[in-house]
């Protein structure tokens, strides 16, 4: 029995070629029509709400992103995206002293 044919998600074409391996050793095929790379059976890791709460607490402790990646066991790109998303949700409050007039008494 032959293995099932892969089809490219970009155009559903079955014209694919081998294009190396990804970090976990899985094949990284590439569609010949559009040149899109894809993984045959992706395993997207869903980040739980508990993990997100832990990350929020660790961010308040001012840990580095590398430390949070190790503790929470999430990827660095995902964490950077999450932090950027949180940053846009925070209202900016600029606090500063009023400017003093230069040469006011001269």
Short mmCIF file of N, CA and C in Angstrom, two decimals:
data_model
loop_
_atom_site.label_atom_id
_atom_site.label_comp_id
_atom_site.label_asym_id
_atom_site.label_seq_id
_atom_site.Cartn_x
_atom_site.Cartn_y
_atom_site.Cartn_z
N UNK A 1 0.84 -1.18 0.00
CA UNK A 1 0.00 0.00 0.00
C UNK A 1 0.90 1.25 0.00
N UNK A 2 0.64 2.17 -0.88
CA UNK A 2 1.47 3.37 -0.99
C UNK A 2 0.99 4.43 0.00
N UNK A 3 1.90 5.31 0.45
CA UNK A 3 1.49 6.37 1.39
C UNK A 3 0.53 7.35 0.72
N UNK A 4 -0.34 7.99 1.52
CA UNK A 4 -1.29 8.93 0.93
C UNK A 4 -0.55 10.12 0.32
N UNK A 5 -1.10 10.65 -0.76
CA UNK A 5 -0.48 11.79 -1.43
C UNK A 5 -0.72 13.06 -0.63
N UNK A 6 0.31 13.88 -0.55
CA UNK A 6 0.18 15.17 0.13
C UNK A 6 -0.45 16.17 -0.82
N UNK A 7 -1.18 17.10 -0.26
CA UNK A 7 -1.70 18.19 -1.09
C UNK A 7 -1.37 19.51 -0.42
N UNK A 8 -0.96 20.46 -1.23
CA UNK A 8 -0.56 21.77 -0.74
C UNK A 8 -1.79 22.54 -0.26
N UNK A 9 -1.75 23.14 0.94
CA UNK A 9 -2.90 23.89 1.44
C UNK A 9 -3.17 25.17 0.66
N UNK A 10 -2.17 25.68 -0.06
CA UNK A 10 -2.35 26.94 -0.80
C UNK A 10 -3.24 26.74 -2.02
N UNK A 11 -3.05 25.65 -2.74
CA UNK A 11 -3.84 25.47 -3.95
C UNK A 11 -4.43 24.09 -4.09
N UNK A 12 -4.32 23.26 -3.07
CA UNK A 12 -4.81 21.89 -3.06
C UNK A 12 -4.17 21.03 -4.16
N UNK A 13 -3.04 21.47 -4.67
CA UNK A 13 -2.33 20.72 -5.69
C UNK A 13 -1.57 19.57 -5.04
N UNK A 14 -1.49 18.45 -5.72
CA UNK A 14 -0.73 17.32 -5.20
C UNK A 14 0.69 17.31 -5.77
N UNK A 15 1.07 18.37 -6.45
CA UNK A 15 2.42 18.52 -6.98
C UNK A 15 3.28 19.16 -5.88
N UNK A 16 3.89 18.32 -5.07
CA UNK A 16 4.74 18.79 -3.98
C UNK A 16 6.11 18.13 -4.09
N UNK A 17 7.10 18.79 -3.53
CA UNK A 17 8.45 18.22 -3.51
C UNK A 17 9.00 18.31 -2.10
N UNK A 18 9.97 17.47 -1.80
CA UNK A 18 10.60 17.50 -0.48
C UNK A 18 11.41 18.78 -0.37
N UNK A 19 11.37 19.38 0.83
CA UNK A 19 12.08 20.65 1.02
C UNK A 19 12.75 20.67 2.39
N UNK A 20 13.42 19.58 2.74
CA UNK A 20 14.12 19.51 4.01
C UNK A 20 13.23 19.10 5.16
N UNK A 21 13.76 19.28 6.38
CA UNK A 21 13.03 18.91 7.60
C UNK A 21 12.95 20.11 8.52
N UNK A 22 11.93 20.11 9.39
CA UNK A 22 11.81 21.15 10.40
C UNK A 22 12.52 20.68 11.67
N UNK A 23 12.48 21.50 12.75
CA UNK A 23 13.26 21.22 13.96
C UNK A 23 12.98 19.86 14.56
N UNK A 24 11.73 19.41 14.53
CA UNK A 24 11.39 18.14 15.18
C UNK A 24 11.59 16.94 14.26
N UNK A 25 12.17 17.15 13.09
CA UNK A 25 12.49 16.05 12.19
C UNK A 25 11.41 15.74 11.17
N UNK A 26 10.27 16.41 11.23
CA UNK A 26 9.21 16.14 10.27
C UNK A 26 9.59 16.69 8.90
N UNK A 27 9.07 16.04 7.88
CA UNK A 27 9.29 16.48 6.50
C UNK A 27 8.65 17.85 6.28
N UNK A 28 9.30 18.69 5.50
CA UNK A 28 8.82 20.04 5.22
C UNK A 28 8.58 20.15 3.71
N UNK A 29 7.46 19.63 3.21
CA UNK A 29 7.23 19.68 1.77
C UNK A 29 6.93 21.10 1.28
N UNK A 30 7.11 21.28 -0.02
CA UNK A 30 6.87 22.58 -0.65
C UNK A 30 6.03 22.34 -1.89
N UNK A 31 4.93 23.10 -2.02
CA UNK A 31 4.07 22.98 -3.20
C UNK A 31 4.77 23.57 -4.41
N UNK A 32 4.69 22.87 -5.55
CA UNK A 32 5.38 23.34 -6.74
C UNK A 32 4.61 24.48 -7.42
N UNK A 33 3.32 24.54 -7.24
CA UNK A 33 2.53 25.57 -7.92
C UNK A 33 2.76 26.95 -7.32
N UNK A 34 2.59 27.09 -6.01
CA UNK A 34 2.71 28.39 -5.35
C UNK A 34 3.99 28.54 -4.53
N UNK A 35 4.73 27.46 -4.33
CA UNK A 35 5.97 27.53 -3.57
C UNK A 35 5.77 27.63 -2.07
N UNK A 36 4.59 27.27 -1.59
CA UNK A 36 4.32 27.36 -0.16
C UNK A 36 4.86 26.14 0.56
N UNK A 37 5.54 26.38 1.68
CA UNK A 37 6.03 25.29 2.53
C UNK A 37 4.94 24.96 3.55
N UNK A 38 4.85 23.69 3.91
CA UNK A 38 3.85 23.28 4.90
C UNK A 38 4.31 22.00 5.58
N UNK A 39 3.67 21.68 6.68
CA UNK A 39 3.94 20.45 7.42
C UNK A 39 2.73 19.55 7.25
N UNK A 40 2.99 18.29 7.04
CA UNK A 40 1.90 17.34 6.74
C UNK A 40 0.87 17.25 7.86
N UNK A 41 1.30 17.03 9.08
CA UNK A 41 0.37 16.90 10.20
C UNK A 41 0.81 17.86 11.30
N UNK A 42 0.48 19.15 11.18
CA UNK A 42 0.96 20.10 12.19
C UNK A 42 0.36 19.80 13.56
N UNK A 43 1.14 20.07 14.59
CA UNK A 43 0.67 19.85 15.96
C UNK A 43 0.71 21.19 16.67
N UNK A 44 -0.31 21.99 16.44
CA UNK A 44 -0.38 23.30 17.07
C UNK A 44 -0.62 23.13 18.56
N UNK A 45 0.20 23.79 19.34
CA UNK A 45 0.08 23.71 20.79
C UNK A 45 -0.82 24.87 21.24
N UNK A 46 -1.92 24.54 21.87
CA UNK A 46 -2.83 25.56 22.40
C UNK A 46 -2.33 25.95 23.79
N UNK A 47 -2.14 27.25 24.01
CA UNK A 47 -1.66 27.75 25.29
C UNK A 47 -2.87 27.91 26.22
N UNK A 48 -2.84 27.24 27.36
CA UNK A 48 -3.98 27.27 28.27
C UNK A 48 -4.08 28.63 28.97
N UNK A 49 -5.25 28.90 29.51
CA UNK A 49 -5.47 30.15 30.26
C UNK A 49 -4.62 30.17 31.53
N UNK A 50 -4.40 29.00 32.14
CA UNK A 50 -3.54 28.93 33.33
C UNK A 50 -2.12 29.37 32.99
N UNK A 51 -1.62 28.92 31.84
CA UNK A 51 -0.27 29.30 31.42
C UNK A 51 -0.20 30.79 31.14
N UNK A 52 -1.24 31.34 30.54
CA UNK A 52 -1.27 32.78 30.25
C UNK A 52 -1.28 33.58 31.55
N UNK A 53 -2.02 33.11 32.56
CA UNK A 53 -2.02 33.80 33.86
C UNK A 53 -0.64 33.74 34.51
N UNK A 54 0.02 32.58 34.39
CA UNK A 54 1.38 32.44 34.92
C UNK A 54 2.31 33.42 34.21
N UNK A 55 2.20 33.53 32.91
CA UNK A 55 3.04 34.44 32.14
C UNK A 55 2.79 35.88 32.57
N UNK A 56 1.52 36.24 32.78
CA UNK A 56 1.20 37.60 33.23
C UNK A 56 1.88 37.89 34.57
N UNK A 57 1.87 36.92 35.49
CA UNK A 57 2.52 37.11 36.79
C UNK A 57 4.03 37.24 36.63
N UNK A 58 4.61 36.42 35.76
CA UNK A 58 6.06 36.48 35.55
C UNK A 58 6.47 37.80 34.90
N UNK A 59 5.62 38.33 34.03
CA UNK A 59 5.91 39.63 33.42
C UNK A 59 5.93 40.73 34.47
N UNK A 60 5.03 40.64 35.44
CA UNK A 60 5.01 41.64 36.51
C UNK A 60 6.25 41.54 37.39
N UNK A 61 6.86 40.36 37.46
CA UNK A 61 8.08 40.17 38.24
C UNK A 61 9.31 40.65 37.47
N UNK A 62 9.10 41.13 36.26
CA UNK A 62 10.16 41.68 35.40
C UNK A 62 11.23 40.65 35.06
N UNK A 63 10.80 39.41 34.81
CA UNK A 63 11.73 38.39 34.34
C UNK A 63 11.99 38.62 32.85
N UNK A 64 13.11 38.15 32.36
CA UNK A 64 13.40 38.28 30.94
C UNK A 64 12.50 37.33 30.15
N UNK A 65 12.33 37.62 28.87
CA UNK A 65 11.50 36.75 28.03
C UNK A 65 12.10 35.35 27.94
N UNK A 66 13.42 35.26 27.90
CA UNK A 66 14.07 33.95 27.83
C UNK A 66 13.76 33.12 29.08
N UNK A 67 13.73 33.77 30.24
CA UNK A 67 13.40 33.06 31.47
C UNK A 67 11.94 32.60 31.46
N UNK A 68 11.06 33.44 30.97
CA UNK A 68 9.64 33.08 30.91
C UNK A 68 9.42 31.93 29.93
N UNK A 69 10.14 31.93 28.82
CA UNK A 69 10.04 30.83 27.85
C UNK A 69 10.41 29.51 28.52
N UNK A 70 11.48 29.51 29.31
CA UNK A 70 11.90 28.28 29.98
C UNK A 70 10.90 27.83 31.03
N UNK A 71 10.38 28.77 31.82
CA UNK A 71 9.47 28.41 32.92
C UNK A 71 8.11 27.96 32.37
N UNK A 72 7.56 28.71 31.43
CA UNK A 72 6.21 28.45 30.93
C UNK A 72 6.18 27.41 29.81
N UNK A 73 7.36 27.06 29.27
CA UNK A 73 7.46 26.08 28.18
C UNK A 73 6.63 26.50 26.96
N UNK A 74 6.82 27.75 26.53
CA UNK A 74 6.19 28.27 25.32
C UNK A 74 7.30 28.70 24.37
N UNK A 75 6.96 28.93 23.12
CA UNK A 75 7.98 29.35 22.16
C UNK A 75 8.25 30.84 22.31
N UNK A 76 9.45 31.23 21.96
CA UNK A 76 9.83 32.65 22.06
C UNK A 76 9.01 33.53 21.12
N UNK A 77 8.78 33.12 19.85
CA UNK A 77 7.95 33.96 18.97
C UNK A 77 6.52 34.13 19.51
N UNK A 78 5.95 33.04 20.07
CA UNK A 78 4.60 33.16 20.61
C UNK A 78 4.58 34.13 21.77
N UNK A 79 5.57 34.03 22.66
CA UNK A 79 5.62 34.91 23.83
C UNK A 79 5.79 36.37 23.41
N UNK A 80 6.65 36.62 22.42
CA UNK A 80 6.85 38.00 21.96
C UNK A 80 5.56 38.56 21.39
N UNK A 81 4.83 37.75 20.62
CA UNK A 81 3.54 38.18 20.08
C UNK A 81 2.55 38.46 21.21
N UNK A 82 2.53 37.60 22.22
CA UNK A 82 1.62 37.76 23.36
C UNK A 82 1.93 39.04 24.13
N UNK A 83 3.22 39.31 24.36
CA UNK A 83 3.63 40.52 25.08
C UNK A 83 3.28 41.76 24.26
N UNK A 84 3.52 41.73 22.96
CA UNK A 84 3.17 42.87 22.12
C UNK A 84 1.67 43.13 22.14
N UNK A 85 0.88 42.07 22.13
CA UNK A 85 -0.57 42.19 22.18
C UNK A 85 -1.01 42.80 23.51
N UNK A 86 -0.40 42.36 24.60
CA UNK A 86 -0.71 42.92 25.93
C UNK A 86 -0.33 44.40 25.98
N UNK A 87 0.80 44.74 25.41
CA UNK A 87 1.30 46.12 25.44
C UNK A 87 0.33 47.07 24.74
N UNK A 88 -0.27 46.62 23.64
CA UNK A 88 -1.21 47.49 22.92
C UNK A 88 -2.51 47.69 23.69
N UNK A 89 -2.81 46.76 24.62
CA UNK A 89 -4.05 46.87 25.39
C UNK A 89 -3.91 47.78 26.61
N UNK A 90 -2.68 48.08 27.00
CA UNK A 90 -2.45 48.90 28.19
C UNK A 90 -2.54 50.36 27.81
N UNK A 91 -3.33 51.10 28.59
CA UNK A 91 -3.47 52.53 28.32
C UNK A 91 -2.20 53.25 28.76
N UNK A 92 -1.71 54.11 27.90
CA UNK A 92 -0.49 54.84 28.23
C UNK A 92 -0.82 56.04 29.10
N UNK A 93 -0.03 56.20 30.13
CA UNK A 93 -0.19 57.34 31.04
C UNK A 93 1.16 58.02 31.17
N UNK A 94 1.26 59.17 30.54
CA UNK A 94 2.52 59.90 30.57
C UNK A 94 2.50 60.85 31.75
N UNK A 95 3.50 60.73 32.60
CA UNK A 95 3.60 61.61 33.75
C UNK A 95 4.88 62.42 33.60
N UNK A 96 4.76 63.70 33.76
CA UNK A 96 5.93 64.55 33.65
C UNK A 96 5.67 65.87 34.34
N UNK A 97 6.73 66.49 34.78
CA UNK A 97 6.61 67.79 35.44
C UNK A 97 6.43 68.86 34.36
N UNK A 98 5.67 69.90 34.68
CA UNK A 98 5.51 70.98 33.69
C UNK A 98 6.85 71.65 33.44
N UNK A 99 7.02 72.11 32.22
CA UNK A 99 8.29 72.75 31.84
C UNK A 99 8.41 74.11 32.51
N UNK A 100 9.61 74.41 32.95
CA UNK A 100 9.88 75.73 33.53
C UNK A 100 10.25 76.67 32.41
N UNK A 101 9.80 77.90 32.55
CA UNK A 101 10.12 78.90 31.54
C UNK A 101 11.59 79.28 31.65
N UNK A 102 12.25 79.34 30.52
CA UNK A 102 13.66 79.74 30.50
C UNK A 102 13.76 81.25 30.52
N UNK A 103 14.69 81.73 31.29
CA UNK A 103 14.97 83.17 31.36
C UNK A 103 13.71 83.96 31.73
N UNK A 104 12.96 83.48 32.69
CA UNK A 104 11.72 84.14 33.07
C UNK A 104 11.96 85.48 33.73
N UNK A 105 12.98 85.60 34.53
CA UNK A 105 13.20 86.84 35.27
C UNK A 105 14.22 87.75 34.61
N UNK A 106 14.70 87.43 33.46
CA UNK A 106 15.78 88.23 32.86
C UNK A 106 15.23 89.24 31.91
#
